[in-house]
Amino acid sequence: MALVDVIETSPSRIIGISYPHDASIPAGLAGVLQQYAGQARDELQMALDGLGNDQPRAPYELSLSFTVSADTPAFMAVSADGSRYTGGAHGQPLMARFVWLKQQQRLLPIDALITEPASRAALADYVQNALVQQMENRLRADQLSAEELASARSNARRMINEGTAPEMENFSQFLPVVDRQGQITALRFVFPPYQVGPYSDGTQTVDVPVSVLLPHIAAEFRGLFAAG
């Protein structure tokens, strides 16, 4: 399936979608990427249709770029990043991660990798602690007053706790970090703005190393990982 870049401009909308062309994308994965891009376009058009006969003050915009993050004999990982602007102070971030199992010809979701409730809780605890430490580092750099620090810390911890509850949809966006042999040495979990922090904090990531992950990975997928 050919992936064709898209560039469209009109007085009411601007669309730019770019696909990777330096790697052989499996047909099934190409279909998944096109479906994601198509949904983003449809949502932009729905916002325009909602204006009726009015025209937006500035063109509504969709910018989306797909890049190959890992390509091994066993799997390919692709990142989708961009934004959709439909008015307001800033655009809506778009972010998705796809891990495609080449032999099985299907996506690898996090709830297949980590199935046991206790393992999901352990993952959530690790990620939550890492995000709290990152938050504390940012707050120290901001040089806030004691009162401002207490308020910011309370709000940040609330968002982190809610965004990292041990429900697998909270961890659905991830990428494998691989070594030279193509073995996974860590999983990089990606959190868009508003999930674990305000918009100003941007996209946040946490790498969970194989030494933490391996005891919690479903047996059928442990061969993808380096030794812990």
Tab-separated table of C-alpha atoms in Angstrom:
chain	number	residue	atom	x	y	z
A	1	MET	CA	0.000	0.000	0.000
A	2	ALA	CA	1.550	3.289	-1.132
A	3	LEU	CA	1.728	6.074	1.428
A	4	VAL	CA	1.403	9.414	-0.349
A	5	ASP	CA	2.181	12.707	1.356
A	6	VAL	CA	-0.666	15.222	1.452
A	7	ILE	CA	-0.446	18.977	0.965
A	8	GLU	CA	-3.715	20.889	0.648
A	9	THR	CA	-4.293	24.607	0.957
A	10	SER	CA	-7.444	26.697	0.700
A	11	PRO	CA	-8.735	29.887	2.332
A	12	SER	CA	-10.405	27.811	5.051
A	13	ARG	CA	-7.967	24.970	5.709
A	14	ILE	CA	-4.349	23.897	5.402
A	15	ILE	CA	-3.397	20.215	5.588
A	16	GLY	CA	0.077	18.726	5.595
A	17	ILE	CA	0.636	15.000	6.169
A	18	SER	CA	4.006	13.317	5.660
A	19	TYR	CA	4.809	9.612	5.766
A	20	PRO	CA	8.172	7.855	6.056
A	21	HIS	CA	9.683	6.932	2.708
A	22	ASP	CA	13.051	5.605	3.874
A	23	ALA	CA	11.675	2.283	5.119
A	24	SER	CA	9.454	-0.481	3.791
A	25	ILE	CA	6.193	-0.091	5.703
A	26	PRO	CA	4.204	-3.351	5.965
A	27	ALA	CA	0.864	-3.090	4.172
A	28	GLY	CA	-1.162	-3.660	7.326
A	29	LEU	CA	0.698	-0.957	9.210
A	30	ALA	CA	0.367	1.419	6.266
A	31	GLY	CA	-3.385	0.946	6.470
A	32	VAL	CA	-3.363	1.766	10.178
A	33	LEU	CA	-1.388	4.962	9.563
A	34	GLN	CA	-3.703	6.044	6.768
A	35	GLN	CA	-6.712	5.383	8.981
A	36	TYR	CA	-5.267	7.558	11.755
A	37	ALA	CA	-4.499	10.371	9.317
A	38	GLY	CA	-7.941	10.054	7.769
A	39	GLN	CA	-9.623	10.355	11.131
A	40	ALA	CA	-7.600	13.497	11.901
A	41	ARG	CA	-8.692	14.997	8.562
A	42	ASP	CA	-12.317	14.088	9.186
A	43	GLU	CA	-12.260	15.786	12.584
A	44	LEU	CA	-10.786	18.938	11.054
A	45	GLN	CA	-13.510	18.944	8.419
A	46	MET	CA	-16.213	18.414	11.033
A	47	ALA	CA	-14.975	21.504	12.857
A	48	LEU	CA	-15.186	23.474	9.609
A	49	ASP	CA	-18.639	22.119	8.836
A	50	GLY	CA	-19.747	23.269	12.276
A	51	LEU	CA	-19.205	26.873	11.180
A	52	GLY	CA	-22.003	26.597	8.655
A	53	ASN	CA	-21.732	29.414	6.117
A	54	ASP	CA	-19.173	31.306	8.193
A	55	GLN	CA	-15.488	31.306	7.416
A	56	PRO	CA	-12.817	30.835	10.106
A	57	ARG	CA	-10.886	33.952	11.076
A	58	ALA	CA	-7.723	32.031	10.289
A	59	PRO	CA	-7.442	28.810	8.272
A	60	TYR	CA	-7.981	25.640	10.241
A	61	GLU	CA	-4.822	23.582	10.075
A	62	LEU	CA	-3.764	19.951	10.312
A	63	SER	CA	-0.074	19.094	10.485
A	64	LEU	CA	0.904	15.455	10.924
A	65	SER	CA	4.197	13.632	10.488
A	66	PHE	CA	4.888	9.910	10.734
A	67	THR	CA	8.420	8.659	11.446
A	68	VAL	CA	9.881	5.184	11.897
A	69	SER	CA	11.291	4.940	15.434
A	70	ALA	CA	12.471	1.323	15.320
A	71	ASP	CA	12.710	-1.331	12.618
A	72	THR	CA	13.797	-4.844	13.535
A	73	PRO	CA	13.126	-8.278	12.006
A	74	ALA	CA	10.365	-8.756	14.592
A	75	PHE	CA	8.592	-5.398	14.661
A	76	MET	CA	8.396	-1.851	13.379
A	77	ALA	CA	7.542	1.141	15.547
A	78	VAL	CA	6.151	4.376	14.115
A	79	SER	CA	5.561	7.737	15.784
A	80	ALA	CA	2.835	10.157	14.729
A	81	ASP	CA	3.195	13.763	15.879
A	82	GLY	CA	1.431	16.935	14.880
A	83	SER	CA	-1.331	19.336	15.749
A	84	ARG	CA	-4.810	20.346	14.703
A	85	TYR	CA	-5.846	24.005	14.918
A	86	THR	CA	-9.545	24.841	14.924
A	87	GLY	CA	-9.418	28.256	16.543
A	88	GLY	CA	-8.427	29.410	19.984
A	89	ALA	CA	-5.095	30.235	21.561
A	90	HIS	CA	-3.241	27.165	20.300
A	91	GLY	CA	-3.663	23.958	18.373
A	92	GLN	CA	-4.604	20.564	19.749
A	93	PRO	CA	-1.561	18.275	19.942
A	94	LEU	CA	-1.794	15.031	17.979
A	95	MET	CA	0.320	12.138	19.192
A	96	ALA	CA	0.147	8.402	18.619
A	97	ARG	CA	2.549	5.474	18.717
A	98	PHE	CA	2.231	2.222	16.751
A	99	VAL	CA	4.173	-1.027	17.274
A	100	TRP	CA	3.596	-3.527	14.451
A	101	LEU	CA	4.460	-7.212	14.830
A	102	LYS	CA	5.712	-8.262	11.416
A	103	GLN	CA	5.133	-12.024	11.607
A	104	GLN	CA	1.694	-11.749	13.229
A	105	GLN	CA	0.799	-8.758	11.029
A	106	ARG	CA	-0.911	-6.867	13.810
A	107	LEU	CA	-0.402	-4.080	16.302
A	108	LEU	CA	1.066	-4.845	19.697
A	109	PRO	CA	-1.065	-3.143	22.373
A	110	ILE	CA	0.135	-2.574	25.903
A	111	ASP	CA	-2.659	-4.675	27.390
A	112	ALA	CA	-1.264	-7.699	25.525
A	113	LEU	CA	2.255	-7.043	26.800
A	114	ILE	CA	1.266	-6.581	30.432
A	115	THR	CA	-1.766	-8.610	31.436
A	116	GLU	CA	-1.693	-9.207	35.184
A	117	PRO	CA	-3.290	-6.630	37.525
A	118	ALA	CA	-0.290	-6.691	39.874
A	119	SER	CA	2.068	-6.082	36.955
A	120	ARG	CA	-0.034	-3.192	35.719
A	121	ALA	CA	0.048	-1.671	39.196
A	122	ALA	CA	3.845	-2.055	39.307
A	123	LEU	CA	4.194	-0.303	35.943
A	124	ALA	CA	1.911	2.521	37.075
A	125	ASP	CA	3.899	2.983	40.293
A	126	TYR	CA	7.220	3.181	38.470
A	127	VAL	CA	5.968	5.672	35.892
A	128	GLN	CA	4.176	7.753	38.500
A	129	ASN	CA	7.312	8.034	40.643
A	130	ALA	CA	9.398	9.030	37.621
A	131	LEU	CA	6.918	11.728	36.609
A	132	VAL	CA	6.801	13.079	40.152
A	133	GLN	CA	10.596	13.369	40.160
A	134	GLN	CA	10.525	15.171	36.807
A	135	MET	CA	7.859	17.508	38.164
A	136	GLU	CA	9.898	18.263	41.286
A	137	ASN	CA	12.917	19.095	39.134
A	138	ARG	CA	10.866	21.553	37.062
A	139	LEU	CA	9.371	23.213	40.131
A	140	ARG	CA	12.783	23.680	41.728
A	141	ALA	CA	13.993	25.391	38.563
A	142	ASP	CA	10.985	27.753	38.613
A	143	GLN	CA	12.067	29.324	41.942
A	144	LEU	CA	8.520	29.664	43.281
A	145	SER	CA	7.521	31.000	46.664
A	146	ALA	CA	6.648	28.435	49.316
A	147	GLU	CA	2.929	29.044	48.820
A	148	GLU	CA	3.176	28.852	45.026
A	149	LEU	CA	5.297	25.710	45.272
A	150	ALA	CA	2.784	23.959	47.525
A	151	SER	CA	-0.106	24.786	45.188
A	152	ALA	CA	1.795	23.787	42.042
A	153	ARG	CA	2.972	20.554	43.639
A	154	SER	CA	-0.559	19.638	44.751
A	155	ASN	CA	-2.054	20.275	41.316
A	156	ALA	CA	0.743	18.420	39.540
A	157	ARG	CA	0.512	15.370	41.778
A	158	ARG	CA	-3.246	15.214	41.226
A	159	MET	CA	-2.829	15.220	37.447
A	160	ILE	CA	-0.049	12.626	37.592
A	161	ASN	CA	-2.074	10.349	39.873
A	162	GLU	CA	-5.106	10.533	37.607
A	163	GLY	CA	-3.112	10.153	34.388
A	164	THR	CA	-1.136	7.136	35.596
A	165	ALA	CA	-3.870	5.130	37.275
A	166	PRO	CA	-3.196	1.423	36.515
A	167	GLU	CA	-5.573	1.295	33.566
A	168	MET	CA	-3.874	0.304	30.351
A	169	GLU	CA	-5.455	3.056	28.261
A	170	ASN	CA	-3.263	5.438	30.268
A	171	PHE	CA	-0.183	3.620	28.933
A	172	SER	CA	-1.342	2.918	25.398
A	173	GLN	CA	1.205	5.233	23.763
A	174	PHE	CA	4.650	3.647	23.942
A	175	LEU	CA	7.709	2.908	21.852
A	176	PRO	CA	10.376	0.222	22.230
A	177	VAL	CA	13.930	1.402	22.847
A	178	VAL	CA	16.176	-1.150	21.126
A	179	ASP	CA	19.840	-2.137	21.176
A	180	ARG	CA	22.003	-2.952	18.154
A	181	GLN	CA	20.664	-6.501	18.076
A	182	GLY	CA	17.090	-5.248	17.840
A	183	GLN	CA	16.237	-6.357	21.364
A	184	ILE	CA	14.083	-4.100	23.523
A	185	THR	CA	16.016	-2.518	26.386
A	186	ALA	CA	13.217	-0.232	27.602
A	187	LEU	CA	9.719	0.952	26.805
A	188	ARG	CA	9.278	4.691	26.402
A	189	PHE	CA	5.808	5.734	27.551
A	190	VAL	CA	4.556	8.972	26.057
A	191	PHE	CA	1.978	11.249	27.679
A	192	PRO	CA	0.397	14.110	25.712
A	193	PRO	CA	-0.320	17.499	27.255
A	194	TYR	CA	-3.119	17.473	29.832
A	195	GLN	CA	-2.776	13.752	30.716
A	196	VAL	CA	-0.147	14.144	33.431
A	197	GLY	CA	0.444	17.894	33.381
A	198	PRO	CA	-0.734	21.213	31.958
A	199	TYR	CA	-0.348	22.195	28.324
A	200	SER	CA	2.722	24.253	29.193
A	201	ASP	CA	4.586	21.084	30.261
A	202	GLY	CA	4.224	19.660	26.756
A	203	THR	CA	4.543	15.963	25.941
A	204	GLN	CA	6.194	13.994	28.731
A	205	THR	CA	7.990	10.650	28.527
A	206	VAL	CA	9.219	7.989	30.913
A	207	ASP	CA	11.597	5.173	29.964
A	208	VAL	CA	10.954	1.963	31.900
A	209	PRO	CA	14.064	-0.267	31.664
A	210	VAL	CA	13.986	-3.952	30.877
A	211	SER	CA	15.208	-4.760	34.401
A	212	VAL	CA	11.910	-3.392	35.706
A	213	LEU	CA	9.734	-4.601	32.835
A	214	LEU	CA	10.778	-8.186	32.198
A	215	PRO	CA	9.086	-9.873	35.181
A	216	HIS	CA	5.817	-8.253	34.116
A	217	ILE	CA	5.878	-8.998	30.375
A	218	ALA	CA	3.582	-11.718	29.048
A	219	ALA	CA	5.576	-14.893	28.339
A	220	GLU	CA	4.877	-14.918	24.586
A	221	PHE	CA	6.611	-11.559	24.129
A	222	ARG	CA	9.635	-11.928	26.387
A	223	GLY	CA	11.770	-13.006	23.449
A	224	LEU	CA	11.522	-9.453	22.093
A	225	PHE	CA	13.356	-8.112	25.163
A	226	ALA	CA	17.014	-8.074	26.087
A	227	ALA	CA	18.033	-9.994	29.197
A	228	GLY	CA	17.159	-8.061	32.331
